[in-house]
Amino acid sequence: TKTIKLSFSYKTKKLLPQLVKEFDTIIRVVRDRKFFSQEKERKKQPILN
């Protein structure tokens, strides 16, 4: 079981940067989309000042 654990941790270490990158990209996309939809809503509504 020790070798399995070792290889697993090794794989995880190798994959983690990739995973983090993917996650970061997803977060960025979601944030952008949120911002975009908010902007769209703001443009639709007349400005009340």
CSV table of C-alpha atoms in Angstrom, one decimal:
chain,number,residue,atom,x,y,z
A,1,THR,CA,0.0,0.0,0.0
A,2,LYS,CA,3.0,2.3,0.6
A,3,THR,CA,3.9,2.3,-3.1
A,4,ILE,CA,0.3,3.0,-4.1
A,5,LYS,CA,0.2,6.0,-1.7
A,6,LEU,CA,3.5,7.2,-3.0
A,7,SER,CA,2.5,7.0,-6.7
A,8,PHE,CA,-0.9,8.6,-5.8
A,9,SER,CA,0.8,11.6,-4.1
A,10,TYR,CA,3.2,11.9,-6.9
A,11,LYS,CA,0.4,12.0,-9.5
A,12,THR,CA,-1.5,14.5,-7.3
A,13,LYS,CA,1.6,16.7,-7.1
A,14,LYS,CA,1.9,16.5,-10.9
A,15,LEU,CA,-1.7,17.2,-11.5
A,16,LEU,CA,-2.3,19.8,-8.9
A,17,PRO,CA,-0.9,22.8,-10.8
A,18,GLN,CA,-3.0,21.8,-13.8
A,19,LEU,CA,-6.0,21.5,-11.6
A,20,VAL,CA,-5.4,24.9,-10.0
A,21,LYS,CA,-5.0,26.4,-13.4
A,22,GLU,CA,-8.3,24.9,-14.6
A,23,PHE,CA,-10.0,26.0,-11.5
A,24,ASP,CA,-8.7,29.6,-11.8
A,25,THR,CA,-9.8,29.7,-15.4
A,26,ILE,CA,-13.3,28.6,-14.5
A,27,ILE,CA,-13.5,31.1,-11.6
A,28,ARG,CA,-12.4,33.9,-14.0
A,29,VAL,CA,-15.0,32.9,-16.6
A,30,VAL,CA,-17.8,32.8,-14.0
A,31,ARG,CA,-16.7,36.1,-12.6
A,32,ASP,CA,-16.6,37.7,-16.0
A,33,ARG,CA,-20.0,36.3,-16.9
A,34,LYS,CA,-21.5,37.6,-13.7
A,35,PHE,CA,-20.0,41.0,-14.3
A,36,PHE,CA,-21.2,41.0,-17.9
A,37,SER,CA,-24.8,40.2,-16.9
A,38,GLN,CA,-24.8,42.8,-14.2
A,39,GLU,CA,-23.6,45.4,-16.7
A,40,LYS,CA,-26.3,44.3,-19.2
A,41,GLU,CA,-28.9,44.7,-16.5
A,42,ARG,CA,-27.6,48.1,-15.6
A,43,LYS,CA,-27.7,49.2,-19.2
A,44,LYS,CA,-31.3,48.0,-19.5
A,45,GLN,CA,-32.5,50.0,-16.5
A,46,PRO,CA,-32.8,53.8,-16.8
A,47,ILE,CA,-30.3,55.5,-14.5
A,48,LEU,CA,-32.0,56.8,-11.4
A,49,ASN,CA,-30.0,59.6,-9.8
